[in-house]
């Protein structure tokens, strides 16, 4: 389900970002094409003006000069001196015959320029016109024509400069291909980034679903055993059994029912913690008094389990902490029970309170001197339903106690960690920062 959702979100995100990229590239391509056309037009006008200035100041024109001008500007040049065309073979190739283009260019110039328009001295007034024409070869040209005066008797020189417009189309297509390539490359990169971002965004959800499945599977596994015992015991009561045997079967069923009740309570606490609905009542709690109450409560239990329980308090007064007294006692009780269940008989257990000064952290230590916990187990010791090696498990243990303790520590904004006890064993450290 997560993979399917990941693919859909990746596709949606990549599609949306690709559309935005496409819009930006279209705008960029349009602006660049207009800028190129404007620059090409400005260069054409500049070359034409320079040509007109040069022809106005010179009396003779050579084929070599015209050839150089055509090659330099990339434009076809046609001249007419007082109505007589100057036949120049040309240096640039063209799709249509040059003679045809010359005829069309001169005819087009005649439509826009008036040779009879003279000034008061009888000289032709300089004129300029721009027009477009197409040749028989499918080529299309932008033309600029100028009527240049050559004396005061109505003499003139007609200049026509023609620029083939195919380069604009070629540039437009090449620019479009470049922008399409950029879009394809950008879309591929955006798809990879989208895949990574969606994966990062869905990682907590995937982890939560995986943990939920593992949680349900483990809970089902843990409930199967006590339910089987209860079912078997109840079925056996239907048969003829001695009273002692019936009492034993009832005790077995009651014991397993109690185990299921504890498991249900732990599961409910963890579920409420995950939802942030775990009820608490924070108030000022004296840590030393709390430790004394726990010591009084667990001293006989530890002694019955062949453990010596000691309490160590600081010499100076310990400031109060904001905590839920019931939940905090539950947390420390889990650590003490864990120490008694998972350490050999005859080993000591210590409950230590540390805290010197108002700005020092308040720390509760539960120290045992048993087999200790391996580094591999330390990484998972607070995971739900996790059990270490067989020396640290029992039938009463569901693997939820330390998970519940960790949840209660998080509820109090405290830190719960485990470390090695010098000389062997495990030390659980619950620290409240000021």
Tab-separated table of C-alpha atoms in Angstrom:
chain	number	residue	atom	x	y	z
A	1	UNK	CA	0.000	0.000	0.000
A	2	UNK	CA	2.801	2.417	0.895
A	3	UNK	CA	4.690	1.640	-2.321
A	4	UNK	CA	1.548	2.223	-4.382
A	5	UNK	CA	0.911	5.507	-2.592
A	6	UNK	CA	4.563	6.446	-3.042
A	7	UNK	CA	4.355	5.883	-6.799
A	8	UNK	CA	1.155	7.913	-7.101
A	9	UNK	CA	2.473	10.813	-5.042
A	10	UNK	CA	5.755	10.764	-6.957
A	11	UNK	CA	3.898	10.870	-10.282
A	12	UNK	CA	1.621	13.680	-9.102
A	13	UNK	CA	4.476	15.737	-7.676
A	14	UNK	CA	6.687	15.166	-10.723
A	15	UNK	CA	3.818	16.035	-13.093
A	16	UNK	CA	2.994	19.273	-11.295
A	17	UNK	CA	6.623	20.405	-11.076
A	18	UNK	CA	7.174	19.437	-14.730
A	19	UNK	CA	4.194	21.559	-15.755
A	20	UNK	CA	5.590	24.510	-13.836
A	21	UNK	CA	8.990	23.939	-15.457
A	22	UNK	CA	7.363	23.699	-18.887
A	23	UNK	CA	5.549	27.003	-18.351
A	24	UNK	CA	8.754	28.716	-17.257
A	25	UNK	CA	10.700	27.324	-20.233
A	26	UNK	CA	7.969	28.384	-22.694
A	27	UNK	CA	8.097	31.928	-21.351
A	28	UNK	CA	11.912	31.888	-21.489
A	29	UNK	CA	11.912	30.509	-25.043
A	30	UNK	CA	9.405	33.109	-26.208
A	31	UNK	CA	11.409	35.958	-24.680
A	32	UNK	CA	14.708	34.674	-26.090
A	33	UNK	CA	13.179	34.292	-29.559
A	34	UNK	CA	11.807	37.832	-29.496
A	35	UNK	CA	15.142	39.137	-28.282
A	36	UNK	CA	16.947	37.290	-31.075
A	37	UNK	CA	14.564	38.684	-33.702
A	38	UNK	CA	14.967	42.196	-32.314
A	39	UNK	CA	18.766	41.868	-32.325
A	40	UNK	CA	18.752	40.497	-35.884
A	41	UNK	CA	16.529	43.348	-37.056
A	42	UNK	CA	18.710	45.940	-35.339
A	43	UNK	CA	21.846	44.465	-36.928
A	44	UNK	CA	20.179	44.456	-40.357
A	45	UNK	CA	19.162	48.115	-39.989
A	46	UNK	CA	22.657	49.034	-38.818
A	47	UNK	CA	24.303	47.291	-41.794
A	48	UNK	CA	21.842	48.911	-44.173
A	49	UNK	CA	22.490	52.381	-42.746
A	50	UNK	CA	26.252	51.865	-43.011
A	51	UNK	CA	25.839	50.747	-46.629
A	52	UNK	CA	23.772	53.811	-47.451
A	53	UNK	CA	26.310	56.126	-45.838
A	54	UNK	CA	29.153	54.492	-47.730
A	55	UNK	CA	27.361	54.694	-51.095
A	56	UNK	CA	26.391	58.332	-50.475
A	57	UNK	CA	30.038	59.263	-50.046
A	58	UNK	CA	31.598	57.270	-52.900
A	59	UNK	CA	31.338	57.732	-56.627
A	60	UNK	CA	32.328	54.214	-57.692
A	61	UNK	CA	31.371	50.740	-56.548
A	62	UNK	CA	33.398	47.625	-57.311
A	63	UNK	CA	32.364	43.995	-57.439
A	64	UNK	CA	34.994	43.165	-54.838
A	65	UNK	CA	33.541	45.632	-52.389
A	66	UNK	CA	30.008	44.351	-53.006
A	67	UNK	CA	31.196	40.778	-52.503
A	68	UNK	CA	32.807	41.714	-49.216
A	69	UNK	CA	29.623	43.440	-48.082
A	70	UNK	CA	27.432	40.462	-48.988
A	71	UNK	CA	29.700	38.014	-47.153
A	72	UNK	CA	30.008	40.342	-44.146
A	73	UNK	CA	26.297	41.022	-43.751
A	74	UNK	CA	24.876	37.758	-45.098
A	75	UNK	CA	22.477	39.782	-47.270
A	76	UNK	CA	21.922	40.004	-51.023
A	77	UNK	CA	22.695	43.418	-52.564
A	78	UNK	CA	21.181	44.919	-55.713
A	79	UNK	CA	21.989	48.346	-57.177
A	80	UNK	CA	20.372	50.458	-59.875
A	81	UNK	CA	22.020	53.614	-61.193
A	82	UNK	CA	19.498	56.020	-62.734
A	83	UNK	CA	17.272	53.128	-63.768
A	84	UNK	CA	20.079	50.902	-65.012
A	85	UNK	CA	20.725	47.811	-62.975
A	86	UNK	CA	24.311	47.123	-61.964
A	87	UNK	CA	24.656	43.455	-62.790
A	88	UNK	CA	26.684	41.801	-60.085
A	89	UNK	CA	27.023	38.044	-60.046
A	90	UNK	CA	26.843	37.900	-56.226
A	91	UNK	CA	28.700	35.903	-53.590
A	92	UNK	CA	25.840	34.307	-51.639
A	93	UNK	CA	23.759	31.362	-52.831
A	94	UNK	CA	19.959	31.555	-52.893
A	95	UNK	CA	17.098	29.132	-53.388
A	96	UNK	CA	15.542	31.255	-56.122
A	97	UNK	CA	17.553	32.489	-59.145
A	98	UNK	CA	19.397	35.696	-58.389
A	99	UNK	CA	18.036	37.364	-61.514
A	100	UNK	CA	14.492	36.633	-60.341
A	101	UNK	CA	15.185	38.072	-56.900
A	102	UNK	CA	16.802	41.158	-58.440
A	103	UNK	CA	13.756	41.798	-60.575
A	104	UNK	CA	11.381	41.319	-57.643
A	105	UNK	CA	13.499	43.543	-55.372
A	106	UNK	CA	13.688	46.426	-57.860
A	107	UNK	CA	9.985	46.177	-58.652
A	108	UNK	CA	9.162	46.215	-54.934
A	109	UNK	CA	11.341	49.279	-54.408
A	110	UNK	CA	9.570	51.097	-57.244
A	111	UNK	CA	6.284	50.666	-55.351
A	112	UNK	CA	7.518	52.429	-52.202
A	113	UNK	CA	10.071	54.982	-53.489
A	114	UNK	CA	9.233	58.082	-55.591
A	115	UNK	CA	12.039	59.167	-57.922
A	116	UNK	CA	10.113	62.259	-58.938
A	117	UNK	CA	10.199	63.671	-55.432
A	118	UNK	CA	12.893	66.392	-55.765
A	119	UNK	CA	14.081	69.147	-53.508
A	120	UNK	CA	14.332	72.836	-54.488
A	121	UNK	CA	17.759	72.242	-56.038
A	122	UNK	CA	16.502	69.459	-58.279
A	123	UNK	CA	18.103	66.644	-56.313
A	124	UNK	CA	16.216	63.461	-55.485
A	125	UNK	CA	15.135	63.435	-51.867
A	126	UNK	CA	16.679	60.472	-50.021
A	127	UNK	CA	14.036	57.894	-49.177
A	128	UNK	CA	13.942	54.538	-47.449
A	129	UNK	CA	11.405	51.690	-47.388
A	130	UNK	CA	11.084	48.191	-45.903
A	131	UNK	CA	9.059	45.345	-47.366
A	132	UNK	CA	8.967	41.559	-47.629
A	133	UNK	CA	8.921	39.274	-50.659
A	134	UNK	CA	9.185	35.582	-51.487
A	135	UNK	CA	11.016	33.762	-54.225
A	136	UNK	CA	9.981	30.849	-56.365
A	137	UNK	CA	12.293	28.528	-54.379
A	138	UNK	CA	10.248	28.904	-51.220
A	139	UNK	CA	12.702	31.385	-49.715
A	140	UNK	CA	11.384	34.457	-47.947
A	141	UNK	CA	13.189	37.791	-47.597
A	142	UNK	CA	13.037	41.002	-45.621
A	143	UNK	CA	14.071	43.874	-47.855
A	144	UNK	CA	15.298	47.411	-47.240
A	145	UNK	CA	15.431	49.828	-50.162
A	146	UNK	CA	16.972	53.307	-50.275
A	147	UNK	CA	16.883	55.999	-52.924
A	148	UNK	CA	20.155	57.929	-52.707
A	149	UNK	CA	20.670	61.277	-54.555
A	150	UNK	CA	23.604	61.483	-57.015
A	151	UNK	CA	23.790	65.163	-58.000
A	152	UNK	CA	21.305	67.962	-58.650
A	153	UNK	CA	19.834	66.783	-61.942
A	154	UNK	CA	17.578	64.066	-60.565
A	155	UNK	CA	20.285	61.409	-60.685
A	156	UNK	CA	19.940	58.665	-58.104
A	157	UNK	CA	21.284	55.364	-56.900
A	158	UNK	CA	18.831	52.688	-55.803
A	159	UNK	CA	20.065	50.195	-53.193
A	160	UNK	CA	18.138	47.102	-52.161
A	161	UNK	CA	19.398	44.832	-49.347
A	162	UNK	CA	17.664	41.461	-48.901
A	163	UNK	CA	18.012	39.194	-45.859
A	164	UNK	CA	16.722	35.633	-46.121
A	165	UNK	CA	14.483	34.910	-43.101
A	166	UNK	CA	15.078	31.179	-42.908
A	167	UNK	CA	17.709	31.688	-40.194
A	168	UNK	CA	14.946	32.913	-37.869
A	169	UNK	CA	13.009	29.677	-38.361
A	170	UNK	CA	16.145	27.602	-37.922
A	171	UNK	CA	17.045	29.468	-34.761
A	172	UNK	CA	13.494	29.078	-33.453
A	173	UNK	CA	13.558	25.312	-34.041
A	174	UNK	CA	17.039	24.867	-32.571
A	175	UNK	CA	16.108	26.961	-29.529
A	176	UNK	CA	12.895	24.947	-29.141
A	177	UNK	CA	14.876	21.683	-29.245
A	178	UNK	CA	17.265	23.029	-26.608
A	179	UNK	CA	14.406	24.019	-24.331
A	180	UNK	CA	12.688	20.661	-24.866
A	181	UNK	CA	15.952	18.951	-23.912
A	182	UNK	CA	16.174	21.113	-20.815
A	183	UNK	CA	12.576	20.222	-19.967
A	184	UNK	CA	13.201	16.496	-20.378
A	185	UNK	CA	16.375	16.626	-18.289
A	186	UNK	CA	14.708	18.855	-15.699
A	187	UNK	CA	11.635	16.614	-15.553
A	188	UNK	CA	13.821	13.548	-15.019
A	189	UNK	CA	15.705	15.336	-12.242
A	190	UNK	CA	12.452	16.554	-10.697
A	191	UNK	CA	11.081	12.996	-10.814
A	192	UNK	CA	14.123	11.733	-8.923
A	193	UNK	CA	13.857	14.559	-6.391
A	194	UNK	CA	10.106	13.927	-6.050
A	195	UNK	CA	10.731	10.230	-5.477
A	196	UNK	CA	13.285	11.047	-2.792
A	197	UNK	CA	11.130	13.681	-1.096
A	198	UNK	CA	8.026	11.481	-1.138
A	199	UNK	CA	10.090	8.633	0.273
A	200	UNK	CA	11.354	10.880	3.068
A	201	UNK	CA	7.832	12.146	3.763
A	202	UNK	CA	6.300	8.663	3.830
A	203	UNK	CA	9.132	7.054	5.791
A	204	UNK	CA	7.531	7.780	9.203
A	205	UNK	CA	4.176	6.489	7.927
A	206	UNK	CA	5.777	3.339	6.528
A	207	UNK	CA	7.645	2.797	9.763
A	208	UNK	CA	4.471	3.343	11.787
A	209	UNK	CA	2.549	0.843	9.648
A	210	UNK	CA	5.366	-1.664	9.913
A	211	UNK	CA	5.490	-1.231	13.669
A	212	UNK	CA	1.725	-1.537	13.838
A	213	UNK	CA	1.801	-4.824	11.942
A	214	UNK	CA	4.613	-6.119	14.125
A	215	UNK	CA	2.768	-4.891	17.198
A	216	UNK	CA	-0.453	-6.663	16.237
A	217	UNK	CA	1.389	-9.855	15.294
A	218	UNK	CA	3.344	-9.866	18.561
A	219	UNK	CA	0.255	-9.086	20.659
A	220	UNK	CA	-1.646	-11.885	18.943
A	221	UNK	CA	1.220	-14.245	19.623
A	222	UNK	CA	1.403	-13.258	23.282
A	223	UNK	CA	-2.354	-13.621	23.770
A	224	UNK	CA	-2.482	-17.037	22.108
A	225	UNK	CA	-0.664	-18.829	24.920
A	226	UNK	CA	-2.751	-17.608	27.916
A	227	UNK	CA	-5.962	-18.021	25.925
A	228	UNK	CA	-5.001	-21.615	25.172
A	229	UNK	CA	-4.351	-22.267	28.869
A	230	UNK	CA	-7.677	-20.703	29.882
A	231	UNK	CA	-9.557	-22.637	27.215
A	232	UNK	CA	-7.901	-25.940	28.151
A	233	UNK	CA	-8.549	-25.382	31.862
A	234	UNK	CA	-12.189	-24.549	31.318
A	235	UNK	CA	-12.695	-27.533	29.047
A	236	UNK	CA	-11.106	-29.819	31.658
A	237	UNK	CA	-13.602	-28.595	34.271
A	238	UNK	CA	-16.382	-30.199	32.295
A	239	UNK	CA	-14.884	-33.625	32.931
A	240	UNK	CA	-14.895	-35.530	36.184
A	241	UNK	CA	-11.920	-34.208	38.116
A	242	UNK	CA	-10.928	-34.371	41.794
A	243	UNK	CA	-11.598	-31.135	43.719
A	244	UNK	CA	-7.871	-30.481	44.059
A	245	UNK	CA	-7.427	-30.774	40.306
A	246	UNK	CA	-10.375	-28.478	39.644
A	247	UNK	CA	-8.953	-25.879	42.009
A	248	UNK	CA	-5.602	-26.083	40.212
A	249	UNK	CA	-7.278	-25.625	36.848
A	250	UNK	CA	-9.161	-22.554	38.128
A	251	UNK	CA	-5.968	-21.096	39.523
A	252	UNK	CA	-4.262	-21.633	36.170
A	253	UNK	CA	-7.109	-19.908	34.344
A	254	UNK	CA	-7.103	-17.008	36.813
A	255	UNK	CA	-3.322	-16.636	36.534
A	256	UNK	CA	-3.447	-16.512	32.749
A	257	UNK	CA	-6.384	-14.100	32.907
A	258	UNK	CA	-4.307	-11.805	35.107
A	259	UNK	CA	-1.466	-12.021	32.579
A	260	UNK	CA	-3.827	-11.011	29.782
A	261	UNK	CA	-5.138	-8.128	31.900
A	262	UNK	CA	-1.583	-6.851	32.436
A	263	UNK	CA	-0.857	-7.188	28.744
A	264	UNK	CA	-4.059	-5.334	27.877
A	265	UNK	CA	-3.207	-2.526	30.301
A	266	UNK	CA	0.274	-2.180	28.800
A	267	UNK	CA	-1.080	-2.179	25.255
A	268	UNK	CA	-3.670	0.445	26.172
A	269	UNK	CA	-1.014	2.649	27.780
A	270	UNK	CA	1.262	2.421	24.727
A	271	UNK	CA	-1.619	3.046	22.317
A	272	UNK	CA	-2.721	6.140	24.264
A	273	UNK	CA	0.887	7.300	24.343
A	274	UNK	CA	1.156	6.988	20.560
A	275	UNK	CA	-2.015	9.052	20.177
A	276	UNK	CA	-0.912	11.595	22.765
A	277	UNK	CA	-3.960	10.798	24.904
A	278	UNK	CA	-2.198	9.349	27.932
A	279	UNK	CA	-3.785	11.128	30.935
A	280	UNK	CA	-1.382	12.715	33.420
A	281	UNK	CA	-1.636	14.976	36.428
A	282	UNK	CA	1.605	16.898	36.844
A	283	UNK	CA	2.388	18.319	40.250
A	284	UNK	CA	5.373	19.050	42.449
A	285	UNK	CA	6.837	15.720	43.576
A	286	UNK	CA	9.645	15.286	46.114
A	287	UNK	CA	12.038	12.737	44.545
A	288	UNK	CA	13.517	11.595	47.891
A	289	UNK	CA	10.095	10.875	49.409
A	290	UNK	CA	9.110	8.976	46.258
A	291	UNK	CA	12.247	6.827	46.506
A	292	UNK	CA	11.550	6.062	50.171
A	293	UNK	CA	7.990	4.958	49.308
A	294	UNK	CA	9.299	2.690	46.564
A	295	UNK	CA	11.944	1.250	48.869
A	296	UNK	CA	9.328	0.436	51.516
A	297	UNK	CA	7.138	-1.131	48.855
A	298	UNK	CA	9.815	-3.298	47.221
A	299	UNK	CA	12.076	-4.182	50.143
A	300	UNK	CA	10.125	-7.278	51.174
A	301	UNK	CA	9.473	-8.271	47.556
A	302	UNK	CA	13.184	-8.109	46.789
A	303	UNK	CA	14.021	-10.039	49.945
A	304	UNK	CA	11.456	-12.705	49.040
A	305	UNK	CA	13.153	-13.008	45.624
A	306	UNK	CA	16.554	-13.365	47.345
A	307	UNK	CA	17.734	-9.907	46.345
A	308	UNK	CA	19.162	-7.279	48.603
A	309	UNK	CA	17.604	-3.854	47.892
A	310	UNK	CA	19.489	-0.728	48.986
A	311	UNK	CA	18.478	2.932	48.782
A	312	UNK	CA	20.986	5.761	48.349
A	313	UNK	CA	19.883	9.394	48.734
A	314	UNK	CA	21.986	12.563	48.419
A	315	UNK	CA	23.135	14.331	51.565
A	316	UNK	CA	21.618	17.649	50.493
A	317	UNK	CA	17.983	18.454	49.855
A	318	UNK	CA	16.750	17.573	46.382
A	319	UNK	CA	14.429	20.088	44.665
A	320	UNK	CA	10.949	18.977	43.671
A	321	UNK	CA	10.161	17.983	40.088
A	322	UNK	CA	7.011	18.348	38.046
A	323	UNK	CA	5.682	14.839	37.540
A	324	UNK	CA	2.693	12.566	37.823
A	325	UNK	CA	3.516	10.742	41.061
A	326	UNK	CA	1.538	7.638	40.131
A	327	UNK	CA	3.024	7.368	36.655
A	328	UNK	CA	6.543	8.016	37.943
A	329	UNK	CA	6.182	5.300	40.594
A	330	UNK	CA	4.901	2.984	37.872
A	331	UNK	CA	7.975	3.728	35.766
A	332	UNK	CA	10.445	3.059	38.589
A	333	UNK	CA	8.483	-0.030	39.662
A	334	UNK	CA	8.918	-1.441	36.159
A	335	UNK	CA	12.679	-0.916	36.395
A	336	UNK	CA	12.841	-2.540	39.851
A	337	UNK	CA	10.720	-5.505	38.755
A	338	UNK	CA	12.869	-5.847	35.663
A	339	UNK	CA	16.007	-5.951	37.826
A	340	UNK	CA	14.529	-8.606	40.155
A	341	UNK	CA	13.271	-10.801	37.311
A	342	UNK	CA	16.383	-10.670	35.161
A	343	UNK	CA	19.198	-11.055	37.671
A	344	UNK	CA	20.280	-14.199	39.518
A	345	UNK	CA	19.171	-14.719	43.102
A	346	UNK	CA	21.574	-13.394	45.687
A	347	UNK	CA	22.666	-10.348	43.671
A	348	UNK	CA	22.021	-6.877	45.004
A	349	UNK	CA	19.768	-4.185	43.516
A	350	UNK	CA	20.302	-0.485	44.160
A	351	UNK	CA	17.879	2.427	43.929
A	352	UNK	CA	19.942	5.618	43.764
A	353	UNK	CA	18.807	9.255	43.666
A	354	UNK	CA	21.269	11.894	42.406
A	355	UNK	CA	20.805	15.647	42.358
A	356	UNK	CA	22.952	18.398	43.851
A	357	UNK	CA	21.707	21.957	43.543
A	358	UNK	CA	18.719	23.591	41.884
A	359	UNK	CA	20.348	23.618	38.425
A	360	UNK	CA	21.646	20.029	38.494
A	361	UNK	CA	19.629	17.293	36.763
A	362	UNK	CA	17.585	14.951	38.940
A	363	UNK	CA	18.578	11.360	38.172
A	364	UNK	CA	17.075	8.058	39.331
A	365	UNK	CA	19.307	5.005	38.972
A	366	UNK	CA	18.202	1.368	39.197
A	367	UNK	CA	21.379	-0.703	39.378
A	368	UNK	CA	21.668	-4.479	39.236
A	369	UNK	CA	24.719	-6.747	39.302
A	370	UNK	CA	23.500	-9.563	37.082
A	371	UNK	CA	24.601	-10.772	33.677
A	372	UNK	CA	24.330	-7.363	32.049
A	373	UNK	CA	22.965	-6.496	28.603
A	374	UNK	CA	24.910	-6.910	25.370
A	375	UNK	CA	25.486	-3.915	23.106
A	376	UNK	CA	23.267	-5.523	20.481
A	377	UNK	CA	20.420	-5.858	22.971
A	378	UNK	CA	20.915	-2.294	24.239
A	379	UNK	CA	19.941	-0.995	20.798
A	380	UNK	CA	16.536	-2.740	21.040
A	381	UNK	CA	15.924	-3.057	24.772
A	382	UNK	CA	13.134	-0.453	24.686
A	383	UNK	CA	11.440	-1.876	21.571
A	384	UNK	CA	7.983	-3.306	22.049
A	385	UNK	CA	7.820	-7.080	22.552
A	386	UNK	CA	11.604	-7.262	22.361
A	387	UNK	CA	13.243	-9.894	24.504
A	388	UNK	CA	16.933	-10.384	25.027
A	389	UNK	CA	18.555	-13.781	25.456
A	390	UNK	CA	16.874	-16.553	27.395
A	391	UNK	CA	18.701	-15.664	30.591
A	392	UNK	CA	16.725	-12.428	30.707
A	393	UNK	CA	13.248	-13.743	29.890
A	394	UNK	CA	10.512	-15.402	31.860
A	395	UNK	CA	6.966	-16.547	31.329
A	396	UNK	CA	5.683	-13.439	33.077
A	397	UNK	CA	7.560	-11.131	30.720
A	398	UNK	CA	5.770	-9.932	27.575
A	399	UNK	CA	8.604	-7.678	26.414
A	400	UNK	CA	6.495	-4.563	27.041
A	401	UNK	CA	7.707	-3.405	30.448
A	402	UNK	CA	10.652	-1.332	29.278
A	403	UNK	CA	8.583	-0.009	26.351
A	404	UNK	CA	6.001	1.236	28.849
A	405	UNK	CA	8.787	2.730	30.994
A	406	UNK	CA	10.195	4.544	27.958
A	407	UNK	CA	6.728	5.895	27.095
A	408	UNK	CA	6.242	7.134	30.670
A	409	UNK	CA	9.671	8.786	30.564
A	410	UNK	CA	8.752	10.541	27.310
A	411	UNK	CA	5.505	11.660	28.913
A	412	UNK	CA	7.548	13.374	31.651
A	413	UNK	CA	10.041	14.850	29.127
A	414	UNK	CA	12.725	12.805	30.850
A	415	UNK	CA	15.462	10.618	29.387
A	416	UNK	CA	15.603	6.863	30.056
A	417	UNK	CA	18.808	5.062	29.061
A	418	UNK	CA	20.658	1.868	29.947
A	419	UNK	CA	24.365	1.411	30.532
A	420	UNK	CA	26.730	-1.193	31.966
A	421	UNK	CA	27.228	-1.420	35.699
A	422	UNK	CA	30.921	-1.367	36.681
A	423	UNK	CA	31.849	-4.932	37.544
A	424	UNK	CA	28.887	-6.423	35.652
A	425	UNK	CA	25.179	-5.799	35.420
A	426	UNK	CA	22.893	-3.145	33.984
A	427	UNK	CA	22.090	0.377	35.164
A	428	UNK	CA	18.915	2.136	34.036
A	429	UNK	CA	19.205	5.931	34.251
A	430	UNK	CA	16.098	8.159	34.385
A	431	UNK	CA	17.127	11.806	34.150
A	432	UNK	CA	15.018	14.942	34.623
A	433	UNK	CA	16.721	18.068	33.308
A	434	UNK	CA	16.019	21.334	35.175
